[in-house]
Each structure stands twice: as structure tokens, then as C-alpha cells.
Short mmCIF file of C-alpha atoms in Angstrom, two decimals:
data_model
loop_
_atom_site.label_atom_id
_atom_site.label_comp_id
_atom_site.label_asym_id
_atom_site.label_seq_id
_atom_site.Cartn_x
_atom_site.Cartn_y
_atom_site.Cartn_z
CA MET A 19 -14.66 -3.26 19.96
CA THR A 20 -16.74 -0.63 17.74
CA ALA A 21 -15.22 -2.00 14.36
CA HIS A 22 -13.50 -4.62 12.61
CA THR A 23 -11.10 -3.84 9.81
CA THR A 24 -12.17 -5.60 6.63
CA GLY A 25 -8.78 -5.55 5.44
CA LEU A 26 -5.66 -3.61 4.13
CA HIS A 27 -6.18 -0.19 2.56
CA HIS A 28 -2.54 0.80 1.38
CA VAL A 29 1.16 0.57 2.37
CA THR A 30 3.17 3.92 2.18
CA ALA A 31 6.87 3.71 1.76
CA ILE A 32 9.85 6.05 1.39
CA ALA A 33 11.42 6.25 -2.02
CA GLY A 34 14.31 8.80 -3.68
CA ASP A 35 14.20 9.74 -7.10
CA PRO A 36 10.23 9.83 -8.17
CA GLN A 37 11.15 8.81 -11.87
CA ALA A 38 12.99 5.74 -10.84
CA ASN A 39 9.89 4.97 -8.65
CA ILE A 40 7.43 5.72 -11.70
CA ASP A 41 9.14 3.60 -14.19
CA PHE A 42 9.68 0.84 -11.79
CA TYR A 43 5.69 0.60 -10.28
CA ILE A 44 4.08 1.01 -13.46
CA ARG A 45 6.39 -0.59 -16.13
CA GLY A 46 7.90 -3.15 -13.70
CA LEU A 47 5.02 -4.09 -11.58
CA GLY A 48 2.29 -3.02 -14.43
CA LEU A 49 0.64 -0.86 -11.67
CA ARG A 50 -1.43 2.12 -12.59
CA LEU A 51 -0.58 5.62 -11.28
CA VAL A 52 -3.82 6.45 -9.72
CA LYS A 53 -2.87 9.97 -8.27
CA LYS A 54 -0.12 12.37 -8.48
CA THR A 55 -0.33 14.83 -5.73
CA VAL A 56 2.26 15.96 -2.80
CA ASN A 57 2.83 15.05 0.53
CA PHE A 58 0.48 17.28 2.46
CA ASP A 59 2.64 17.64 5.57
CA ASP A 60 5.58 18.50 3.19
CA PRO A 61 4.22 19.93 -0.25
CA SER A 62 7.98 20.09 -1.84
CA THR A 63 7.71 16.56 -2.36
CA TYR A 64 5.30 14.14 -4.25
CA HIS A 65 2.82 11.43 -2.91
CA LEU A 66 2.45 8.87 -5.76
CA TYR A 67 -0.20 6.35 -5.64
CA TYR A 68 -0.31 3.26 -7.36
CA GLY A 69 -3.15 0.51 -7.85
CA ASP A 70 -5.46 -1.24 -9.88
CA ASP A 71 -7.55 0.91 -12.59
CA ALA A 72 -9.58 2.97 -10.08
CA GLY A 73 -7.15 2.72 -6.94
CA ARG A 74 -9.40 0.61 -4.90
CA PRO A 75 -8.38 -0.07 -1.40
CA GLY A 76 -6.25 -3.40 -1.07
CA SER A 77 -4.91 -2.50 -4.24
CA LEU A 78 -2.84 0.61 -3.15
CA MET A 79 0.97 0.94 -2.77
CA THR A 80 2.24 4.87 -2.10
CA PHE A 81 5.25 6.60 -1.98
CA PHE A 82 6.97 9.66 -0.78
CA PRO A 83 9.80 9.90 -3.05
CA TRP A 84 12.24 12.41 -1.28
CA GLY A 85 14.89 12.56 -3.81
CA GLN A 86 18.23 12.17 -2.48
CA VAL A 87 17.30 10.62 0.66
CA ALA A 88 19.52 8.43 2.78
CA PRO A 89 18.82 4.93 2.63
CA GLY A 90 16.61 3.53 5.60
CA ARG A 91 17.44 0.28 7.46
CA ILE A 92 14.95 -2.57 7.48
CA GLY A 93 14.45 -4.29 10.52
CA SER A 94 12.39 -4.77 13.83
CA GLY A 95 9.49 -2.52 14.33
CA GLN A 96 8.76 -2.17 10.76
CA SER A 97 6.39 -3.56 8.02
CA THR A 98 9.39 -5.12 6.31
CA THR A 99 7.91 -6.84 3.37
CA THR A 100 4.71 -6.14 1.13
CA ALA A 101 3.35 -8.50 -0.83
CA PHE A 102 1.23 -8.33 -4.13
CA SER A 103 -0.96 -11.17 -5.42
CA VAL A 104 -0.61 -12.62 -8.78
CA PRO A 105 -2.20 -15.69 -10.58
CA GLU A 106 -0.97 -19.01 -9.77
CA GLY A 107 1.78 -20.35 -12.76
CA SER A 108 2.66 -16.86 -13.18
CA LEU A 109 5.89 -16.51 -11.25
CA GLY A 110 8.11 -18.06 -14.05
CA TRP A 111 7.03 -15.12 -16.49
CA TRP A 112 7.54 -12.51 -13.71
CA GLN A 113 11.06 -13.91 -13.34
CA ASN A 114 12.06 -13.40 -16.86
CA HIS A 115 10.19 -10.25 -16.96
CA PHE A 116 12.35 -8.65 -13.96
CA ARG A 117 15.79 -10.02 -15.45
CA ALA A 118 14.99 -8.54 -18.52
CA LEU A 119 14.88 -5.21 -16.49
CA GLY A 120 18.06 -5.73 -14.54
CA VAL A 121 15.95 -7.06 -11.38
CA ASP A 122 17.50 -9.83 -9.45
CA ALA A 123 14.11 -11.98 -8.39
CA SER A 124 14.30 -15.29 -6.72
CA ILE A 125 11.40 -17.97 -6.37
CA THR A 126 10.91 -19.45 -2.88
CA ARG A 127 8.12 -21.73 -1.77
CA ALA A 128 6.62 -20.81 1.54
CA SER A 129 4.10 -23.40 1.45
CA ALA A 130 2.30 -26.10 -0.77
CA ASP A 131 -0.46 -23.56 -1.63
CA GLU A 132 1.69 -20.31 -1.84
CA GLU A 133 4.77 -19.66 -3.88
CA ARG A 134 6.81 -16.19 -3.81
CA LEU A 135 9.03 -14.30 -6.11
CA SER A 136 11.16 -12.19 -3.77
CA LEU A 137 12.76 -8.99 -5.15
CA ARG A 138 13.49 -5.32 -4.12
CA ASP A 139 12.75 -1.88 -5.77
CA PRO A 140 15.08 0.60 -7.00
CA ASP A 141 15.53 2.13 -3.07
CA GLY A 142 16.04 -1.64 -1.86
CA LEU A 143 12.22 -1.89 -0.70
CA GLN A 144 11.21 -5.61 0.22
CA LEU A 145 8.65 -7.02 -2.07
CA ASP A 146 7.19 -10.07 -2.86
CA LEU A 147 5.08 -11.33 -5.78
CA VAL A 148 2.54 -14.35 -4.25
CA ALA A 149 1.09 -16.89 -6.50
CA SER A 150 -1.58 -18.89 -4.41
CA SER A 151 -3.64 -22.03 -5.06
CA THR A 152 -6.66 -19.90 -3.94
CA THR A 153 -7.67 -17.78 -7.07
CA ASP A 154 -7.74 -13.95 -6.51
CA PRO A 155 -10.99 -12.43 -8.09
CA ARG A 156 -10.04 -9.15 -8.46
CA ASN A 157 -9.26 -7.67 -11.71
CA PRO A 158 -6.13 -6.51 -12.83
CA TRP A 159 -5.17 -3.10 -14.16
CA ASP A 160 -5.20 -3.73 -18.20
CA SER A 161 -1.34 -2.65 -18.33
CA SER A 162 0.58 -2.66 -21.93
CA PHE A 163 3.59 -3.64 -20.19
CA VAL A 164 2.39 -6.57 -18.12
CA PRO A 165 -0.30 -9.19 -19.67
CA ALA A 166 -3.58 -9.22 -17.76
CA GLU A 167 -3.26 -13.22 -17.26
CA HIS A 168 0.27 -12.54 -14.98
CA ALA A 169 -0.76 -9.08 -13.56
CA VAL A 170 -0.90 -8.18 -9.92
CA ARG A 171 -4.53 -8.34 -8.65
CA GLY A 172 -3.73 -6.20 -5.66
CA GLN A 173 -2.05 -6.37 -2.40
CA HIS A 174 -1.69 -10.02 -0.74
CA SER A 175 -0.42 -9.36 2.51
CA SER A 176 2.40 -7.32 4.82
CA VAL A 177 4.94 -8.84 6.97
CA LEU A 178 5.22 -7.22 10.54
CA THR A 179 8.77 -7.97 12.23
CA VAL A 180 8.80 -6.97 15.85
CA ALA A 181 10.98 -7.97 18.68
CA ASN A 182 7.93 -9.50 20.67
CA PRO A 183 5.19 -10.10 18.86
CA GLU A 184 2.89 -10.76 21.96
CA HIS A 185 1.51 -7.12 22.42
CA THR A 186 1.53 -6.81 18.65
CA LEU A 187 -0.75 -9.80 18.09
CA ARG A 188 -3.08 -8.68 20.98
CA VAL A 189 -3.22 -5.23 19.07
CA LEU A 190 -4.31 -6.66 15.67
CA THR A 191 -6.78 -9.49 17.27
CA GLU A 192 -8.33 -7.34 20.31
CA ASP A 193 -8.48 -3.91 18.78
CA LEU A 194 -8.32 -4.29 15.11
CA GLY A 195 -10.20 -7.35 14.93
CA LEU A 196 -7.78 -9.70 12.62
CA ARG A 197 -7.98 -13.45 13.85
CA ILE A 198 -5.26 -15.88 13.68
CA THR A 199 -5.23 -18.38 11.15
CA GLY A 200 -1.88 -20.01 11.02
CA GLU A 201 1.53 -20.39 13.11
CA THR A 202 4.94 -21.76 12.19
CA SER A 203 7.98 -20.95 13.88
CA GLY A 204 8.21 -17.56 14.51
CA ARG A 205 5.68 -16.53 12.45
CA THR A 206 1.99 -15.92 12.74
CA ARG A 207 -0.78 -15.40 10.16
CA LEU A 208 -3.42 -13.27 10.69
CA GLU A 209 -6.59 -12.32 8.40
CA ALA A 210 -9.23 -9.60 8.30
CA GLY A 211 -12.68 -9.82 6.98
CA ASP A 212 -13.44 -12.63 4.38
CA GLY A 213 -9.43 -13.49 4.46
CA GLY A 214 -7.30 -14.40 1.47
CA ALA A 215 -5.50 -11.74 -0.52
CA GLY A 216 -5.60 -8.20 0.57
CA ASN A 217 -6.46 -9.18 3.68
CA ILE A 218 -3.48 -10.71 5.28
CA VAL A 219 -0.91 -9.86 7.74
CA ASP A 220 2.23 -12.04 8.81
CA VAL A 221 3.82 -11.19 12.27
CA VAL A 222 7.29 -12.40 12.60
CA ALA A 223 9.28 -12.58 15.69
CA ASP A 224 13.03 -11.06 15.71
CA PRO A 225 14.09 -10.41 19.14
CA SER A 226 17.66 -9.88 18.55
CA GLY A 227 17.73 -8.35 14.98
CA PRO A 228 18.36 -4.59 14.48
CA TYR A 229 15.74 -1.90 15.16
CA GLY A 230 14.62 -0.40 11.82
CA LEU A 231 15.12 3.05 10.65
CA VAL A 232 12.64 4.71 8.44
CA ALA A 233 14.17 6.42 5.48
CA GLY A 234 14.68 5.34 1.77
CA GLY A 235 13.62 1.86 0.91
CA THR A 236 11.45 1.24 4.09
CA VAL A 237 7.99 1.72 4.85
CA HIS A 238 6.50 4.42 6.81
CA HIS A 239 3.32 2.82 7.62
CA ILE A 240 0.65 0.33 6.76
CA ALA A 241 -3.12 1.16 6.46
CA PHE A 242 -6.32 -0.89 7.33
CA ARG A 243 -9.52 -0.43 6.18
CA VAL A 244 -12.61 1.29 7.52
CA PRO A 245 -15.86 1.88 5.51
CA ASP A 246 -16.58 5.49 6.38
CA ARG A 247 -15.93 8.53 8.60
CA ALA A 248 -18.72 7.69 11.03
CA THR A 249 -17.05 4.09 11.61
CA GLN A 250 -13.82 5.98 11.84
CA GLU A 251 -15.01 8.13 14.38
CA LEU A 252 -16.32 5.74 16.64
CA TRP A 253 -13.27 3.49 16.57
CA ARG A 254 -10.97 6.21 17.09
CA GLN A 255 -13.12 6.70 20.15
CA ASP A 256 -12.78 3.28 21.25
CA LEU A 257 -8.80 3.27 20.68
CA VAL A 258 -8.73 6.54 22.69
CA GLU A 259 -10.50 4.81 25.79
CA ARG A 260 -8.14 1.77 25.38
CA GLY A 261 -5.05 4.26 25.88
CA PHE A 262 -3.59 4.65 22.46
CA HIS A 263 -2.49 7.68 21.60
CA VAL A 264 -4.31 8.57 18.19
CA THR A 265 -4.24 11.28 15.92
CA ALA A 266 -6.92 13.29 15.03
CA ILE A 267 -8.87 12.26 12.05
CA LEU A 268 -6.86 14.00 9.18
CA ASP A 269 -8.35 14.75 5.63
CA ARG A 270 -6.38 13.00 2.75
CA GLN A 271 -8.64 14.03 0.26
CA TYR A 272 -9.42 10.63 -1.17
CA PHE A 273 -9.98 9.06 2.32
CA THR A 274 -9.58 10.14 5.96
CA SER A 275 -6.98 8.98 8.18
CA ILE A 276 -6.14 8.43 11.62
CA TYR A 277 -2.62 7.09 13.20
CA PHE A 278 -1.39 5.09 16.01
CA ARG A 279 1.72 3.46 16.95
CA GLU A 280 1.32 -0.28 18.17
CA PRO A 281 3.47 -1.38 20.90
CA GLY A 282 6.06 -3.36 18.71
CA GLY A 283 6.98 0.07 16.83
CA VAL A 284 4.95 -0.21 13.61
CA LEU A 285 2.77 3.06 12.66
CA PHE A 286 -0.54 1.95 11.91
CA GLU A 287 -3.10 3.80 9.71
CA ILE A 288 -7.00 3.53 9.72
CA ALA A 289 -8.32 4.66 6.32
CA THR A 290 -11.83 4.84 4.98
CA ASP A 291 -12.85 3.51 1.62
CA THR A 292 -14.45 6.70 0.44
CA PRO A 293 -14.34 9.09 -1.36
CA GLY A 294 -11.90 7.50 -3.39
CA PHE A 295 -9.84 8.73 -6.10
CA ASN A 296 -12.20 9.90 -8.75
CA VAL A 297 -13.16 12.72 -6.44
CA ASP A 298 -10.92 15.21 -8.33
CA GLU A 299 -10.69 13.84 -11.77
CA PRO A 300 -12.23 11.32 -14.05
CA LEU A 301 -11.54 7.73 -13.91
CA LEU A 302 -9.74 7.88 -17.34
CA GLU A 303 -7.69 10.81 -16.38
CA LEU A 304 -6.29 9.38 -13.20
CA GLY A 305 -2.43 10.19 -12.29
CA ARG A 306 -2.27 12.58 -15.59
CA SER A 307 -2.03 15.63 -13.42
CA LEU A 308 -0.51 17.04 -10.25
CA LYS A 309 -3.63 17.41 -7.95
CA LEU A 310 -3.66 19.77 -5.11
CA PRO A 311 -6.35 19.74 -2.20
CA PRO A 312 -8.11 22.93 -1.99
CA TRP A 313 -5.95 24.28 0.85
CA LEU A 314 -2.95 24.04 -1.11
CA GLU A 315 -4.40 25.43 -4.44
CA PRO A 316 -3.23 28.84 -3.94
CA SER A 317 0.43 27.39 -3.74
CA ARG A 318 0.27 25.77 -6.77
CA GLU A 319 2.73 27.75 -8.78
CA ALA A 320 5.44 27.58 -6.15
CA ILE A 321 4.70 23.82 -5.85
CA GLU A 322 5.02 22.97 -9.21
CA ALA A 323 8.30 24.70 -9.23
CA SER A 324 9.60 22.83 -6.22
CA VAL A 325 8.86 19.17 -7.28
CA ALA A 326 10.73 17.47 -9.70
CA LYS A 327 9.70 17.09 -13.30
CA ILE A 328 8.59 13.45 -13.90
CA ASP A 329 7.31 11.43 -16.91
CA VAL A 330 4.23 9.36 -16.81
CA PRO A 331 3.76 6.69 -19.60
CA GLU A 332 0.92 7.45 -21.73
CA ASP A 333 -0.31 4.04 -21.08
CA ASN A 334 -1.05 4.94 -17.65
CA ASN A 335 -4.18 6.64 -19.10
CA GLU A 336 -5.53 3.91 -21.59
CA LEU A 337 -9.18 3.20 -21.66
CA ALA A 338 -9.80 1.74 -17.98
CA PRO A 339 -11.10 -1.87 -18.05
CA GLN A 340 -14.55 -2.46 -16.96
CA ASN A 341 -14.77 -3.84 -13.27
CA ASP A 342 -17.77 -5.09 -11.51
CA GLN A 343 -16.38 -3.78 -7.99
CA PRO A 344 -17.36 -0.51 -6.68
CA VAL A 345 -14.87 2.42 -7.06
CA GLY A 346 -14.80 3.05 -3.07
CA GLY A 347 -13.78 -0.53 -2.02
CA ILE A 348 -13.52 -3.87 -3.28
CA ALA A 349 -16.38 -6.43 -2.89
CA GLY A 350 -16.23 -8.00 0.63
#
């Protein structure tokens, strides 16, 4: 192998109403909108990025909110659950918080060391909040909607559901460099880099379940981290030589990306940690205005007329908290 991923970079999902999406992820989950841009392949719709104060890899959840999109079907060949890391002992607060917002959320215990709160976002996307006995050292976004002592620290893990896990596990271990750290009936846990929250993938076998349909309320793809473009180029060459159909390197303005589909059907992305979300606006201004890449700037007037009007809470641009982790990535 040329490279090993150091963990999760982001998860991208399909949403409907962009305002409902903003309200849930800012006011409900307490994340920061770190970039308001458009889908570079379809500039008539937004691409919304949420994360910590600077949008560090491993904190990111992104959406294509396509308005009146048809509902999808969660099933095999997808990333079926996206989990966020929260402090131990905080799930009672979160359950009450969501109850006040009219969101059903139930607590389940996955193991002696891990407790989960399961819920769905306004489009039906499956989410978990995971409270682990292992402290997550990442700093939360200092949101006025969620107290810091309970706030999301970043991604915890993603669940991949596939009919036959054997080939998916081989790709994750042999081609992406994750290692198997636990197995229970029908579920295998893998970890990247230093392990722990933000570096975990759970593969679930579901040979008889329905195949997923990507549309509203489903994950479009899951992205893994690579430090820079030079490493990404070597990794792409390695994947092509191993027989994968890999896209060219695509400029996403805040990182570069390659995509390929693993044998179980899940679309994987490998995204760089750099240059980061402050490349086109100051840290304190992230998410405030519509940002376009240089090649779309000539069409700004038409794009602004085509996208829905949305309201971003002023709290999204309060003074950002200090964080001792670099903007390009989280420590480790």
C-alpha cells in the first residue's frame, strides 16, 4: 500500500429543504455551518458543510439539499448510520433537548463502554450520538444552542451495511489501511490511525435486507482522510493498479477528492486535509455568505437567483473558541 487513511474526513448525505436542514444541524445538533456553497456538479442546489469551529476533518457532515427530493431507502450498499461523539453522561441532556424540539430519540447501550442515542433528522437520515467511557479530546464548537459540556466533539463512526462483508472488509483493511478491532454477531469494527472517535467504521452484514436507494434521507458517500494531494496522487495510482475504477482528482476548493465504489456498493471518497475552509473567508466569517469556486464566479448572479433563500442564525458567527489543533486537521 502507498498510504493509510488517518480516519474519517466527512460524510455527505441528501436532504430536502435547506432551511430545515440548517435549523436541525445548527440549533438541534449544535454544529457550526462552516461553508455555504453549491454542488459544483449542479450549482442550482446548495452544498452545506457543518463541523467544529474551523471545519476540521473528522468533524464534518455535509448535505446536498435538493428541495422536493423523493425519499430514499436506507439499506444494503450504503453508509446507514452516522454517529457523532458526545461526552460520557450527556445522553440524558440530549434526549430532553430533542424532546423539546419534537424529535424522538431513544437511548440504547451498545456495550459496557459505549452508550448511544438514536434519532432521525428531518429527512429521515439515521443518526446516533455516542457517549463513550474513553474521553474524546477534541474541542466542540461553542454554540449557544448546546452547552459545551454536552456538545458534539466531531464524528464518532459510520456504519456500512452490505450484503457480503468479506469484500468490503478486504478493501477497508488492505486498500485503506484500517484494522479490525472487534467482532460481534454480524458486525465488525475497524479503526484507522490512532483509533477512537472519528476513526471508526462498523461493517454490518445484511444478506437478506433490501438494497439501499440513494435519495432524500440517505448517505451519498463517506470520505476518508489523506494529508495532502501528493499522498493522494500516489494512493490513486495504487488503487488503479489494484483494479479499482477511480475518478480523476477533483478540486473541491477546500480539499481535493477521488472517488471509487467498494464491492459492497458503498461510494468511498478519499479527501485531503488541506487547504481547509478558511481558504476563501476568515475563520470568524465561515458560513456567513455564499462562496463559489473561481470557475463559477462568472455565474454568481444566476446561481444566487436559483438557490432557495435561507436564514443562518447569527450565533453561527460568534467569536470562535480557541483550539490548539491545526485548522487543516485534527491532532493525530
